[in-house]
PDB file of N, CA and C and ligand atoms in Angstrom:
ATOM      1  N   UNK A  18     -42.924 145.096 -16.717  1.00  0.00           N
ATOM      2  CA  UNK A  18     -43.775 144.320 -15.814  1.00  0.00           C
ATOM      3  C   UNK A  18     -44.906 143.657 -16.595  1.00  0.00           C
ATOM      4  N   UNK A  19     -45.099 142.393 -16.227  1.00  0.00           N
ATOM      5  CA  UNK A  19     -46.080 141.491 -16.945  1.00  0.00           C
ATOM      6  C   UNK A  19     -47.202 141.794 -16.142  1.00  0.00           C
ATOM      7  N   UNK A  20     -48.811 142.209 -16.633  1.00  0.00           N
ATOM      8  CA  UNK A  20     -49.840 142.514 -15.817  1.00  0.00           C
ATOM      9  C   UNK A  20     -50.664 141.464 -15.588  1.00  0.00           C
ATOM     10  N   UNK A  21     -50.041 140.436 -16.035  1.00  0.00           N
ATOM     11  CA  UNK A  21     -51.202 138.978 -15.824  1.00  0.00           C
ATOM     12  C   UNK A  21     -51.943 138.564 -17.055  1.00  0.00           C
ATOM     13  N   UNK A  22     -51.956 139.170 -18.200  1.00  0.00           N
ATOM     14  CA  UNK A  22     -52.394 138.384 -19.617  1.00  0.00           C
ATOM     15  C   UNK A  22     -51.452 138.590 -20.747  1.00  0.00           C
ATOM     16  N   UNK A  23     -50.407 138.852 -20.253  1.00  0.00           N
ATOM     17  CA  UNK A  23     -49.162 138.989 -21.150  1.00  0.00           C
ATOM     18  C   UNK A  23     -48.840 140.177 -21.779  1.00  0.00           C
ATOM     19  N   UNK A  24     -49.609 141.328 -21.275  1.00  0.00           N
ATOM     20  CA  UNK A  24     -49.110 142.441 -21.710  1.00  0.00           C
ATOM     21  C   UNK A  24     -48.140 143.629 -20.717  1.00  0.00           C
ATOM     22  N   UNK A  25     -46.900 144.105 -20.919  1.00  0.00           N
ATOM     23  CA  UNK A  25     -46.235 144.735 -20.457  1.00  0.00           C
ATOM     24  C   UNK A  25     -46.436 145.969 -20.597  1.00  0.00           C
ATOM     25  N   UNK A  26     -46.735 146.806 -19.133  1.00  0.00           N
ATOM     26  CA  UNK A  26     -47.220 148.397 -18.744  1.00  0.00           C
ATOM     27  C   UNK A  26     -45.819 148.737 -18.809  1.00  0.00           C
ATOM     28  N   UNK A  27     -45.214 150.336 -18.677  1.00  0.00           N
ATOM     29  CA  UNK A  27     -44.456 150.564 -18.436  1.00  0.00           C
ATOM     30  C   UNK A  27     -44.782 152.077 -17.660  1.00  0.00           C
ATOM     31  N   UNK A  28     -44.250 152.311 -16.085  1.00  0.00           N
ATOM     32  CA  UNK A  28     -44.355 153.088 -15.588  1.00  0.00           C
ATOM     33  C   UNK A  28     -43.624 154.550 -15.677  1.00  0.00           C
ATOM     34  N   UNK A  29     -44.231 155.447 -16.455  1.00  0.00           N
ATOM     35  CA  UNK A  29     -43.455 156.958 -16.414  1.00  0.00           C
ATOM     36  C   UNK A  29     -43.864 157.878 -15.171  1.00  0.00           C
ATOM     37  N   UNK A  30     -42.448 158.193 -14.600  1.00  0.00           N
ATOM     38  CA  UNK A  30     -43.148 159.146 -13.611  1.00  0.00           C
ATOM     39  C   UNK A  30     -43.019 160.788 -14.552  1.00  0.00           C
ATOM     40  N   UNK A  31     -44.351 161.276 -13.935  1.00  0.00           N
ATOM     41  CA  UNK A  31     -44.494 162.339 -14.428  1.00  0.00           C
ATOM     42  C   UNK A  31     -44.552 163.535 -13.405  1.00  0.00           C
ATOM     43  N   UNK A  32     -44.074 164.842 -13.530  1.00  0.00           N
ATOM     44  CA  UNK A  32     -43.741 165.477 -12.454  1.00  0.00           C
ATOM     45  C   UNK A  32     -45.178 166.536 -12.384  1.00  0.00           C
ATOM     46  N   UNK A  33     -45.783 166.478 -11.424  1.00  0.00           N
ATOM     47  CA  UNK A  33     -47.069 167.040 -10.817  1.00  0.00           C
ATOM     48  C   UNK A  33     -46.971 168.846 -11.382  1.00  0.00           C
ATOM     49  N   UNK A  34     -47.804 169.005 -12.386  1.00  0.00           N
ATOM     50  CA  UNK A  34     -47.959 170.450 -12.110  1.00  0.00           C
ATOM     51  C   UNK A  34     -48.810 170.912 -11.229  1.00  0.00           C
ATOM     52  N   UNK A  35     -47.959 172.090 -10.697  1.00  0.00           N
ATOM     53  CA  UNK A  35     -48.607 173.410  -9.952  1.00  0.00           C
ATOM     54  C   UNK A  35     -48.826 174.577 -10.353  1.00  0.00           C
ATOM     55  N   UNK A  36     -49.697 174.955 -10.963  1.00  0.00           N
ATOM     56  CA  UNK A  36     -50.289 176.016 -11.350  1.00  0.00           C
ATOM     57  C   UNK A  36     -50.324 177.267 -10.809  1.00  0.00           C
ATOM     58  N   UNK A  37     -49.529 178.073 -11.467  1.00  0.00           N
ATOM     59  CA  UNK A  37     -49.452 179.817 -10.424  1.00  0.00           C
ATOM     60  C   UNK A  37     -50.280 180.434 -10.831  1.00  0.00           C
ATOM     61  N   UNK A  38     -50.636 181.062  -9.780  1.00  0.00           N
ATOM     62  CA  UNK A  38     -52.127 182.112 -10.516  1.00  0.00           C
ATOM     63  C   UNK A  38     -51.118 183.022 -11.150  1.00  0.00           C
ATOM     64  N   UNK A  39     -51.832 183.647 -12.305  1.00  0.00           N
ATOM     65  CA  UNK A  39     -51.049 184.966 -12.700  1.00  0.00           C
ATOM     66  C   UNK A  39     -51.265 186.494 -12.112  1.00  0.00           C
ATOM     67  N   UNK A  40     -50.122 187.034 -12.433  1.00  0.00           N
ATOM     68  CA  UNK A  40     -49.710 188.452 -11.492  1.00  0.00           C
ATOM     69  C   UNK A  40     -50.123 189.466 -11.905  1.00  0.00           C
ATOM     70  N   UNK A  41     -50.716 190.218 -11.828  1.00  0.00           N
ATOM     71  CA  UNK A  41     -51.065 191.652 -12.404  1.00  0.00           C
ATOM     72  C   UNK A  41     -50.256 192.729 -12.114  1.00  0.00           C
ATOM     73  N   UNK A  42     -49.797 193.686 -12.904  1.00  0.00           N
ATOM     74  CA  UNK A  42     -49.260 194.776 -12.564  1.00  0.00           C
ATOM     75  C   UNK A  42     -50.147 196.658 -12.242  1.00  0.00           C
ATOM     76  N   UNK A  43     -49.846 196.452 -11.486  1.00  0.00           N
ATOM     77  CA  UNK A  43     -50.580 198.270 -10.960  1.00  0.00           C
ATOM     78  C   UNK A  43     -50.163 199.122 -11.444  1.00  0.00           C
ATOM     79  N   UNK A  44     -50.805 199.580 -12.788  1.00  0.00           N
ATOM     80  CA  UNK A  44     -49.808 201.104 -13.303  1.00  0.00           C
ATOM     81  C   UNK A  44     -50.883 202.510 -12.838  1.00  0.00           C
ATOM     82  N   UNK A  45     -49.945 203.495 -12.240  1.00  0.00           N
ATOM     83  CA  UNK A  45     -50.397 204.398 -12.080  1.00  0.00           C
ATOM     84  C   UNK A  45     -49.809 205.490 -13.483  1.00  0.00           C
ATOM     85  N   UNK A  46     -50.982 206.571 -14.032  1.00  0.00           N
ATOM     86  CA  UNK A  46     -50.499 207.106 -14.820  1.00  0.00           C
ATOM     87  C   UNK A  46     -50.547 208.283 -15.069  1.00  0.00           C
ATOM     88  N   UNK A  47     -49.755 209.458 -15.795  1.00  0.00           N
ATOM     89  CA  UNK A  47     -49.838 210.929 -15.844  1.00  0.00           C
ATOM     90  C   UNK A  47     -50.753 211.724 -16.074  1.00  0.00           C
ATOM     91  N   UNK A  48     -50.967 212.591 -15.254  1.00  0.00           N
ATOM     92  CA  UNK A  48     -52.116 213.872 -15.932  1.00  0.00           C
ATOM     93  C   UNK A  48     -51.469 215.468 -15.528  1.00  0.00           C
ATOM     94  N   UNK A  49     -52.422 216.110 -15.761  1.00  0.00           N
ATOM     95  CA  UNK A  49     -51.474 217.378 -15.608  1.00  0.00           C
ATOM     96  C   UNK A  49     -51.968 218.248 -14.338  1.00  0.00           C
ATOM     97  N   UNK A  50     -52.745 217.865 -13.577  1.00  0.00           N
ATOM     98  CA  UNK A  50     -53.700 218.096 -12.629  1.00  0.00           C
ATOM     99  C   UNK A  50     -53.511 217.825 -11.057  1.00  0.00           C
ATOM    100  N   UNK A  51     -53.169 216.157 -10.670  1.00  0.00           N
ATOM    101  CA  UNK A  51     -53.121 216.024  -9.623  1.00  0.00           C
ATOM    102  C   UNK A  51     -52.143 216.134  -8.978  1.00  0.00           C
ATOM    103  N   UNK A  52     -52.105 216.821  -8.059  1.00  0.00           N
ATOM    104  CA  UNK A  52     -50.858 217.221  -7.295  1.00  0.00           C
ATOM    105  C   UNK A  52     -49.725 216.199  -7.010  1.00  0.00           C
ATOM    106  N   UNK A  53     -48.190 216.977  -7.267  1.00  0.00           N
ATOM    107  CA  UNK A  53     -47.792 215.718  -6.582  1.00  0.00           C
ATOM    108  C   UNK A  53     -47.661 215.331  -5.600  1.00  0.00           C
ATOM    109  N   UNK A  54     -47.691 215.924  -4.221  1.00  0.00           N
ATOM    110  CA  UNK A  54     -48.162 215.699  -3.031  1.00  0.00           C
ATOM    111  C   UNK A  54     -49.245 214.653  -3.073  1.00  0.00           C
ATOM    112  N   UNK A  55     -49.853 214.998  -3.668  1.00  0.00           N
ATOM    113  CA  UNK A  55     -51.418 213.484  -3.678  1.00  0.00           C
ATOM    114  C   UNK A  55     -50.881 212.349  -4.111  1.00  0.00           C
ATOM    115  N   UNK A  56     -49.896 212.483  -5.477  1.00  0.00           N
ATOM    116  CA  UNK A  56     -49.681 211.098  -5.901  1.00  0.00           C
ATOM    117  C   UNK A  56     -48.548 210.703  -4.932  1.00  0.00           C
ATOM    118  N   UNK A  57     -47.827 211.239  -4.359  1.00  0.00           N
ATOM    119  CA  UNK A  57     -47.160 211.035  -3.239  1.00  0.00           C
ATOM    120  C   UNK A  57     -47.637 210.084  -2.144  1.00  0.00           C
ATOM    121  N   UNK A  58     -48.743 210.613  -1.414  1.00  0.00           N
ATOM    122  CA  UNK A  58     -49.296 210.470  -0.138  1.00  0.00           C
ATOM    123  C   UNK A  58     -50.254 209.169  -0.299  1.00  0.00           C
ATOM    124  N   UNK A  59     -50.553 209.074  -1.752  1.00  0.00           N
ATOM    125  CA  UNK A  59     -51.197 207.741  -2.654  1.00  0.00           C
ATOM    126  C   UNK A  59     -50.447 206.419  -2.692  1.00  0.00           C
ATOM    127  N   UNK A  60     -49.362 206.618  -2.770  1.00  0.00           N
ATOM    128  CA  UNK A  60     -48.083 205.730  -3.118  1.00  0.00           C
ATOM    129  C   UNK A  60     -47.300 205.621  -1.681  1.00  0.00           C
ATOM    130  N   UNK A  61     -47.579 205.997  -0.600  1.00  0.00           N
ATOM    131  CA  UNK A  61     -47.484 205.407   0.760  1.00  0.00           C
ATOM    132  C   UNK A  61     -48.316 204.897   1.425  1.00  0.00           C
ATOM    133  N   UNK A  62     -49.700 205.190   1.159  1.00  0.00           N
ATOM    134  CA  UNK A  62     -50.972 204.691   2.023  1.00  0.00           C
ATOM    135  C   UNK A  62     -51.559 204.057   1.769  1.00  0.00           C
ATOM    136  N   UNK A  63     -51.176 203.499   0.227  1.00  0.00           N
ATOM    137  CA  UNK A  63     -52.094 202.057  -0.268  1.00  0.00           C
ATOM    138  C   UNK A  63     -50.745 201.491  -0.908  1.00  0.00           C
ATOM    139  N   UNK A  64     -49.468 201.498  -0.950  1.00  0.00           N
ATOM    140  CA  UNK A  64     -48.132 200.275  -1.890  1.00  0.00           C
ATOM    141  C   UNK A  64     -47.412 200.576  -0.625  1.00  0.00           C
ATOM    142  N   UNK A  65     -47.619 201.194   0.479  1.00  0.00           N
ATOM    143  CA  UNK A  65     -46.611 200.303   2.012  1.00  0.00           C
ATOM    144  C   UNK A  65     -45.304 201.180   1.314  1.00  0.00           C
ATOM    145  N   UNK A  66     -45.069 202.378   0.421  1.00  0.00           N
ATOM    146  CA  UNK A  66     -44.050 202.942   0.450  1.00  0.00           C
ATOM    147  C   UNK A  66     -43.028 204.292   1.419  1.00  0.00           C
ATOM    148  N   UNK A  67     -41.903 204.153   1.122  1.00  0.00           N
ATOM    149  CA  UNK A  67     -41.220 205.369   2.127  1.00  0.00           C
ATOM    150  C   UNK A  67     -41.879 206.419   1.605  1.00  0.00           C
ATOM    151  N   UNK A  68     -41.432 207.890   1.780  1.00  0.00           N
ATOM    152  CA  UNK A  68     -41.613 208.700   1.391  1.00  0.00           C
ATOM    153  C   UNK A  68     -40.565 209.288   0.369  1.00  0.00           C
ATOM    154  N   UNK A  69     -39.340 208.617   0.577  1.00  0.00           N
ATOM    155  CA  UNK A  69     -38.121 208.536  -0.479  1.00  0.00           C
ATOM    156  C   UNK A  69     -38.807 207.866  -1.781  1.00  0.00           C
ATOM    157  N   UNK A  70     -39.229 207.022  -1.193  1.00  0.00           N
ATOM    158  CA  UNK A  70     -39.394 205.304  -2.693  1.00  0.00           C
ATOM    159  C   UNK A  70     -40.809 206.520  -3.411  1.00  0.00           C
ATOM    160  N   UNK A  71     -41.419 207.139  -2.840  1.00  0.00           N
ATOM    161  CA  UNK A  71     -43.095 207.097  -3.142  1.00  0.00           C
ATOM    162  C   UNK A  71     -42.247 208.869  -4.093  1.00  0.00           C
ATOM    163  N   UNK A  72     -41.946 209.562  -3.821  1.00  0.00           N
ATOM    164  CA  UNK A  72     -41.414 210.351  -4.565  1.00  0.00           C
ATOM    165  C   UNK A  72     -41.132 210.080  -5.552  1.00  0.00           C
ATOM    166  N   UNK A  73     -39.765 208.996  -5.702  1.00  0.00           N
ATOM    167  CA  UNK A  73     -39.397 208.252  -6.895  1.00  0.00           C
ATOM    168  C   UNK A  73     -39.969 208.200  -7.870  1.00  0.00           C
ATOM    169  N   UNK A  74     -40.763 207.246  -7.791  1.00  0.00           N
ATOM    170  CA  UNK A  74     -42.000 206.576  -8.435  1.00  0.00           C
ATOM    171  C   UNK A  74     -42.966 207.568  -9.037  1.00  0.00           C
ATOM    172  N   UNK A  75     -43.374 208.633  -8.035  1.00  0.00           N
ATOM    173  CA  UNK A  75     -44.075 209.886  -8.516  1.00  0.00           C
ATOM    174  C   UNK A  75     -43.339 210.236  -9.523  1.00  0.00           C
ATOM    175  N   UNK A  76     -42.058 210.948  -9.840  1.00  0.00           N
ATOM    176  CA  UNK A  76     -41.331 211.827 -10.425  1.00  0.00           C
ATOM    177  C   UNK A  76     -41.271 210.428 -12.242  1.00  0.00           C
ATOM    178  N   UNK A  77     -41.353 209.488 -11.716  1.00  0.00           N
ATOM    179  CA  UNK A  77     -41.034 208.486 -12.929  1.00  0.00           C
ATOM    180  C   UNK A  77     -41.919 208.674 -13.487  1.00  0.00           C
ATOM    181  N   UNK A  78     -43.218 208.664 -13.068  1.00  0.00           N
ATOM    182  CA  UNK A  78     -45.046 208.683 -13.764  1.00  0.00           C
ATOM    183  C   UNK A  78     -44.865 210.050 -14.257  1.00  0.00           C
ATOM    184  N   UNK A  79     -44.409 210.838 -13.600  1.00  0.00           N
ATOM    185  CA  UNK A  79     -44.655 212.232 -13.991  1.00  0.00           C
ATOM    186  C   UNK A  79     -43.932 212.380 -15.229  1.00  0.00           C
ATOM    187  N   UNK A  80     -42.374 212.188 -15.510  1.00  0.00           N
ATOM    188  CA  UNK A  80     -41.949 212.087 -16.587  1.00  0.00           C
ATOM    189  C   UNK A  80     -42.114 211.376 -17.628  1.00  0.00           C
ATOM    190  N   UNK A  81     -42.710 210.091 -17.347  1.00  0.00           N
ATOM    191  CA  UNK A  81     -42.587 209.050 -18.335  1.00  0.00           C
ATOM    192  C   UNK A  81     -43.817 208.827 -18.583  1.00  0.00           C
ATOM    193  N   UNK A  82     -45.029 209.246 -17.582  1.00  0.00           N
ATOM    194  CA  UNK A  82     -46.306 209.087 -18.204  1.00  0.00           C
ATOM    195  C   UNK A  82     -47.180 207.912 -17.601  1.00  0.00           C
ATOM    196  N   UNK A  83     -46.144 206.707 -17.690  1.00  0.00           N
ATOM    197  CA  UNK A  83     -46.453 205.487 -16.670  1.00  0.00           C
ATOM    198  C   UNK A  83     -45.600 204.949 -15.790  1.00  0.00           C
ATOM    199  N   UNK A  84     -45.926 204.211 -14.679  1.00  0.00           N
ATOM    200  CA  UNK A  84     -45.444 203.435 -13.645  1.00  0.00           C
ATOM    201  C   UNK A  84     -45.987 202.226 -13.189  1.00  0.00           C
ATOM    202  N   UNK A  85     -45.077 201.172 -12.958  1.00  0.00           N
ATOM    203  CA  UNK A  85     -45.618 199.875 -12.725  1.00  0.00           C
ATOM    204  C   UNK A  85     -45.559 200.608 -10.985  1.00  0.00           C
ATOM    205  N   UNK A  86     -46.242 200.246 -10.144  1.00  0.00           N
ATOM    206  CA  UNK A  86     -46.050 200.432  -8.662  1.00  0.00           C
ATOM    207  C   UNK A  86     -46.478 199.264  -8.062  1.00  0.00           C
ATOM    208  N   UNK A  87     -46.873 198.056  -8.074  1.00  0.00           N
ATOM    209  CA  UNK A  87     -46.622 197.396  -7.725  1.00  0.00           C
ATOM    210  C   UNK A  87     -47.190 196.055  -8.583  1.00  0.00           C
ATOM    211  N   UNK A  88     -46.629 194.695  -8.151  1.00  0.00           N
ATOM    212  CA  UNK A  88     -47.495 193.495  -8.534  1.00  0.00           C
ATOM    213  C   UNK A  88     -47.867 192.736  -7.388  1.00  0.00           C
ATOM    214  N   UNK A  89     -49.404 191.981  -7.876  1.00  0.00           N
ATOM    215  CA  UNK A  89     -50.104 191.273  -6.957  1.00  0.00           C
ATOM    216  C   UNK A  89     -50.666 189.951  -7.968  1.00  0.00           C
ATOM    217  N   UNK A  90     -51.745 189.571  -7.469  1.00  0.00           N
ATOM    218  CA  UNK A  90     -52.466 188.775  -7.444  1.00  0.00           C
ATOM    219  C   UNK A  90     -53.398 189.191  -8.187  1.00  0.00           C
ATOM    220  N   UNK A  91     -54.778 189.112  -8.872  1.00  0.00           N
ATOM    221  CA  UNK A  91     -55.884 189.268  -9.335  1.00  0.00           C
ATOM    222  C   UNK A  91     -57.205 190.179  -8.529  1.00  0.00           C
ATOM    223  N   UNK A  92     -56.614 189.532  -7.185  1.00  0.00           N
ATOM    224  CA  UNK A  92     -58.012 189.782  -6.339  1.00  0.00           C
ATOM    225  C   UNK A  92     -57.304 191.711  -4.968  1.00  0.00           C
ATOM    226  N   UNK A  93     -56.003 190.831  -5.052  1.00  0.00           N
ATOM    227  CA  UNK A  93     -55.379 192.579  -4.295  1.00  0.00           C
ATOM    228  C   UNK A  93     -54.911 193.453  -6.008  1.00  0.00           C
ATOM    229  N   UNK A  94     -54.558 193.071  -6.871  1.00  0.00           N
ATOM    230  CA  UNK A  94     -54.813 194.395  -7.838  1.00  0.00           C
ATOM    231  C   UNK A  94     -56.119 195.211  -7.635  1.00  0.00           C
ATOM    232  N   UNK A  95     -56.726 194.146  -8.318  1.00  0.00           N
ATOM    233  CA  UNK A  95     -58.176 195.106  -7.926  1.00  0.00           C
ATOM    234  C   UNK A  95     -58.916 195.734  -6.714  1.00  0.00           C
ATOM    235  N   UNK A  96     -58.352 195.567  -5.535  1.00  0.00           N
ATOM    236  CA  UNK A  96     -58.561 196.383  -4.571  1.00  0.00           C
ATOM    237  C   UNK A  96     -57.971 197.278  -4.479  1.00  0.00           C
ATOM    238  N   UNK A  97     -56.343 197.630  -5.020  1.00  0.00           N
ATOM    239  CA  UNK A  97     -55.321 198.157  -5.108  1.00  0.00           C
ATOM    240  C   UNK A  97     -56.280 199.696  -6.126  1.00  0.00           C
ATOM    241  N   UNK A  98     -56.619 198.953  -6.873  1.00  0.00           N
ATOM    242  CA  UNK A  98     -56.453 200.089  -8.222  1.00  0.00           C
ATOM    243  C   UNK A  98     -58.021 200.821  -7.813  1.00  0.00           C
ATOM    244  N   UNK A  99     -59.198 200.081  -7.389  1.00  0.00           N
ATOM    245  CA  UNK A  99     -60.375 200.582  -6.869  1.00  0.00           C
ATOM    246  C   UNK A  99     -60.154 201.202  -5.124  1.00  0.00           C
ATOM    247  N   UNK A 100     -59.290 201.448  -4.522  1.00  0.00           N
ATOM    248  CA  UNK A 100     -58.821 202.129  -3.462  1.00  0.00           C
ATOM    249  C   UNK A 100     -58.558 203.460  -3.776  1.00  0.00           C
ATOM    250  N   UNK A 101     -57.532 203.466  -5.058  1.00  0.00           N
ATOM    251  CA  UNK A 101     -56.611 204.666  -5.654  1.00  0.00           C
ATOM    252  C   UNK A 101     -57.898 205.582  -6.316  1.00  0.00           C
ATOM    253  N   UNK A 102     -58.780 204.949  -7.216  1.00  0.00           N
ATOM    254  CA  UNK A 102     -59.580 205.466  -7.705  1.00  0.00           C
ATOM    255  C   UNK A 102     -60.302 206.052  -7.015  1.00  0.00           C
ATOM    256  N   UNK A 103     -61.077 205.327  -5.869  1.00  0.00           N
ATOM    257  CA  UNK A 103     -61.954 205.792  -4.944  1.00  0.00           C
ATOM    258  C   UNK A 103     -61.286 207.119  -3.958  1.00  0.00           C
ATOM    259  N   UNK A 104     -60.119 206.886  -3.515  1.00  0.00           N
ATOM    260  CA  UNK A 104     -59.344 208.011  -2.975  1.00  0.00           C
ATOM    261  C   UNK A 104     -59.174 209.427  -3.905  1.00  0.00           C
ATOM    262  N   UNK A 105     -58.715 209.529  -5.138  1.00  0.00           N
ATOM    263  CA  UNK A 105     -59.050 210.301  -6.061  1.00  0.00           C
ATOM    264  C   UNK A 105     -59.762 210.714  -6.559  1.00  0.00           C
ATOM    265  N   UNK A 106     -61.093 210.233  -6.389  1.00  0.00           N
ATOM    266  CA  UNK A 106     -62.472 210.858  -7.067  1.00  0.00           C
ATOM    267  C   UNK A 106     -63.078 211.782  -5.323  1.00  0.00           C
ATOM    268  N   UNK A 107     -62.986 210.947  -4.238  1.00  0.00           N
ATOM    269  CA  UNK A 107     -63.058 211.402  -3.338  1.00  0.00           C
ATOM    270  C   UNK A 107     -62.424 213.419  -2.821  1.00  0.00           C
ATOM    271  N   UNK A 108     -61.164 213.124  -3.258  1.00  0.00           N
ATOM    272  CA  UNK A 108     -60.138 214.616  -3.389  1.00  0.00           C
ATOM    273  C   UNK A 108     -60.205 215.441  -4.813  1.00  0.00           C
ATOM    274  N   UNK A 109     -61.417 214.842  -5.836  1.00  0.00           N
ATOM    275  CA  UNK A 109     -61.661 215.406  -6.901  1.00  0.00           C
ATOM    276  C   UNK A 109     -60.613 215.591  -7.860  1.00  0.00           C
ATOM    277  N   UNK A 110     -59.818 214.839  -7.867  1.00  0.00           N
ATOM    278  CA  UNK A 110     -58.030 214.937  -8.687  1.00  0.00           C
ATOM    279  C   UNK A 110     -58.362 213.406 -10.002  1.00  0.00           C
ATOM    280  N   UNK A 111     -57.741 214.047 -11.086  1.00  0.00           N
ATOM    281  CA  UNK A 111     -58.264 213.172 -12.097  1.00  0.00           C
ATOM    282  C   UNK A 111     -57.175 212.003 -12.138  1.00  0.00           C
ATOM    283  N   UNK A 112     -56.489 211.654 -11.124  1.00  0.00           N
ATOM    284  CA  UNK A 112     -55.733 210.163 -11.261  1.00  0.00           C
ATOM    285  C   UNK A 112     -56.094 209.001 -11.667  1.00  0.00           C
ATOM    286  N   UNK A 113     -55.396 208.502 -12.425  1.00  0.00           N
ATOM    287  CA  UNK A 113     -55.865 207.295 -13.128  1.00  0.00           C
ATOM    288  C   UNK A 113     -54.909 206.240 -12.824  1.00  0.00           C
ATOM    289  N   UNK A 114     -55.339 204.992 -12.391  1.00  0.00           N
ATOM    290  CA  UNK A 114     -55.129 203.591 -11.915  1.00  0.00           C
ATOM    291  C   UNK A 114     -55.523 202.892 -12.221  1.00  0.00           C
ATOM    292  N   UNK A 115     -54.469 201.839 -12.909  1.00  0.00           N
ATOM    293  CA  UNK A 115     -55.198 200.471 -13.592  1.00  0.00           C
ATOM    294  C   UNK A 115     -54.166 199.071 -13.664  1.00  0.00           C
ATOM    295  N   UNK A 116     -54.309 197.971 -14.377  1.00  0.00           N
ATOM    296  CA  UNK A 116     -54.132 196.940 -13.644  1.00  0.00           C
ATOM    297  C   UNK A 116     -53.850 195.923 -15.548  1.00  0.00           C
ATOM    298  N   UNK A 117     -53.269 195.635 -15.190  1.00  0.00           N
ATOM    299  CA  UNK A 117     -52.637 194.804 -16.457  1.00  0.00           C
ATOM    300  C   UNK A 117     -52.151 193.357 -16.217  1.00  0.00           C
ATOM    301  N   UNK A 118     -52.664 192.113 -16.802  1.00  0.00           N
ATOM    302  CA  UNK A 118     -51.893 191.135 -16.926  1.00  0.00           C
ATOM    303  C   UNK A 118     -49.966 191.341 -17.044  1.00  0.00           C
ATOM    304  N   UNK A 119     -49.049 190.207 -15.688  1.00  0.00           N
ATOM    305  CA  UNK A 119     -47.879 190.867 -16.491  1.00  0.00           C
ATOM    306  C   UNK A 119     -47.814 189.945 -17.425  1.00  0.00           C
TER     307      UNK A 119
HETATM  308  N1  TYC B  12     -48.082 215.658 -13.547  1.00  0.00           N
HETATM  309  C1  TYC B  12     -48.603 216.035 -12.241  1.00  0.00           C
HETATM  310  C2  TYC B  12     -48.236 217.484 -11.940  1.00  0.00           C
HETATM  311  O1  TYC B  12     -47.373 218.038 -12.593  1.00  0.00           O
HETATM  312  C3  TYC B  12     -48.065 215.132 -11.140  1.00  0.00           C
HETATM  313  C4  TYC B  12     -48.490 213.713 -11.282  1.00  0.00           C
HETATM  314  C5  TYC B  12     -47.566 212.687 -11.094  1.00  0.00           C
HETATM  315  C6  TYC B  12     -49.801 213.368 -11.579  1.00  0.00           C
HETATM  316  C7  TYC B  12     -47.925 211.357 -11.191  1.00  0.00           C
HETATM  317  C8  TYC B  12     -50.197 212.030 -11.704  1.00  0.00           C
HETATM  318  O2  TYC B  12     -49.643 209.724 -11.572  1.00  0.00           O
HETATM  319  C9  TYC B  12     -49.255 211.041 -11.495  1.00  0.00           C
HETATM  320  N2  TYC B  12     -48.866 218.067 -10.947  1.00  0.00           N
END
């Protein structure tokens, strides 16, 4: 296309980025202390789990030390992981919850 003083534009379409916020992962992790009933009853009342799934997950942390339990957003991780904490210091059990870029 001629723009009117003799120079030719040429139109690229370029495809619009959308920017995803990034995801954090919720790891809950092992100690030798808190019951597993607690990390149980933890893992249904703040990750929306069964009591099948929340066992699971318990028995995985317990063996392996860590567990991803869930991913979010930036702003529900950190409510996620300051819930767990606050619930655990509350029942005096040394559980530890934390939150990782994935
Ligand atoms: N290891 C604990 C016990 O034997 C149970 C436990 C599981 C603790 C998972 C923390 O994140 C945890 N009582």
């Amino acid at each position: 296309q001629d723009d009117g003083d003799g120079h030719i534009s040429v139109a690229v379409a370029t495809r619009p980025k959308t920017k995803r916020p990034p995801l954090y992962k919720v790891l809950l992790l092992n100690d030798d202390y808190t019951p597993m009933e607690f990390v149980v009853h933890v893992l249904e009342r703040f990750f929306g789990m069964t009591h099948a799934e929340a066992f699971e997950i318990m028995l995985t942390v317990h063996k392996k030390g860590v567990a991803v339990v869930g991913v979010f957003s930036h702003e529900i991780a950190e409510t996620k992981v300051a819930q767990v904490m606050d619930f655990a210091r509350q029942h005096q059990h040394p559980l530890q919850c934390t939150m990782e870029k994935e």
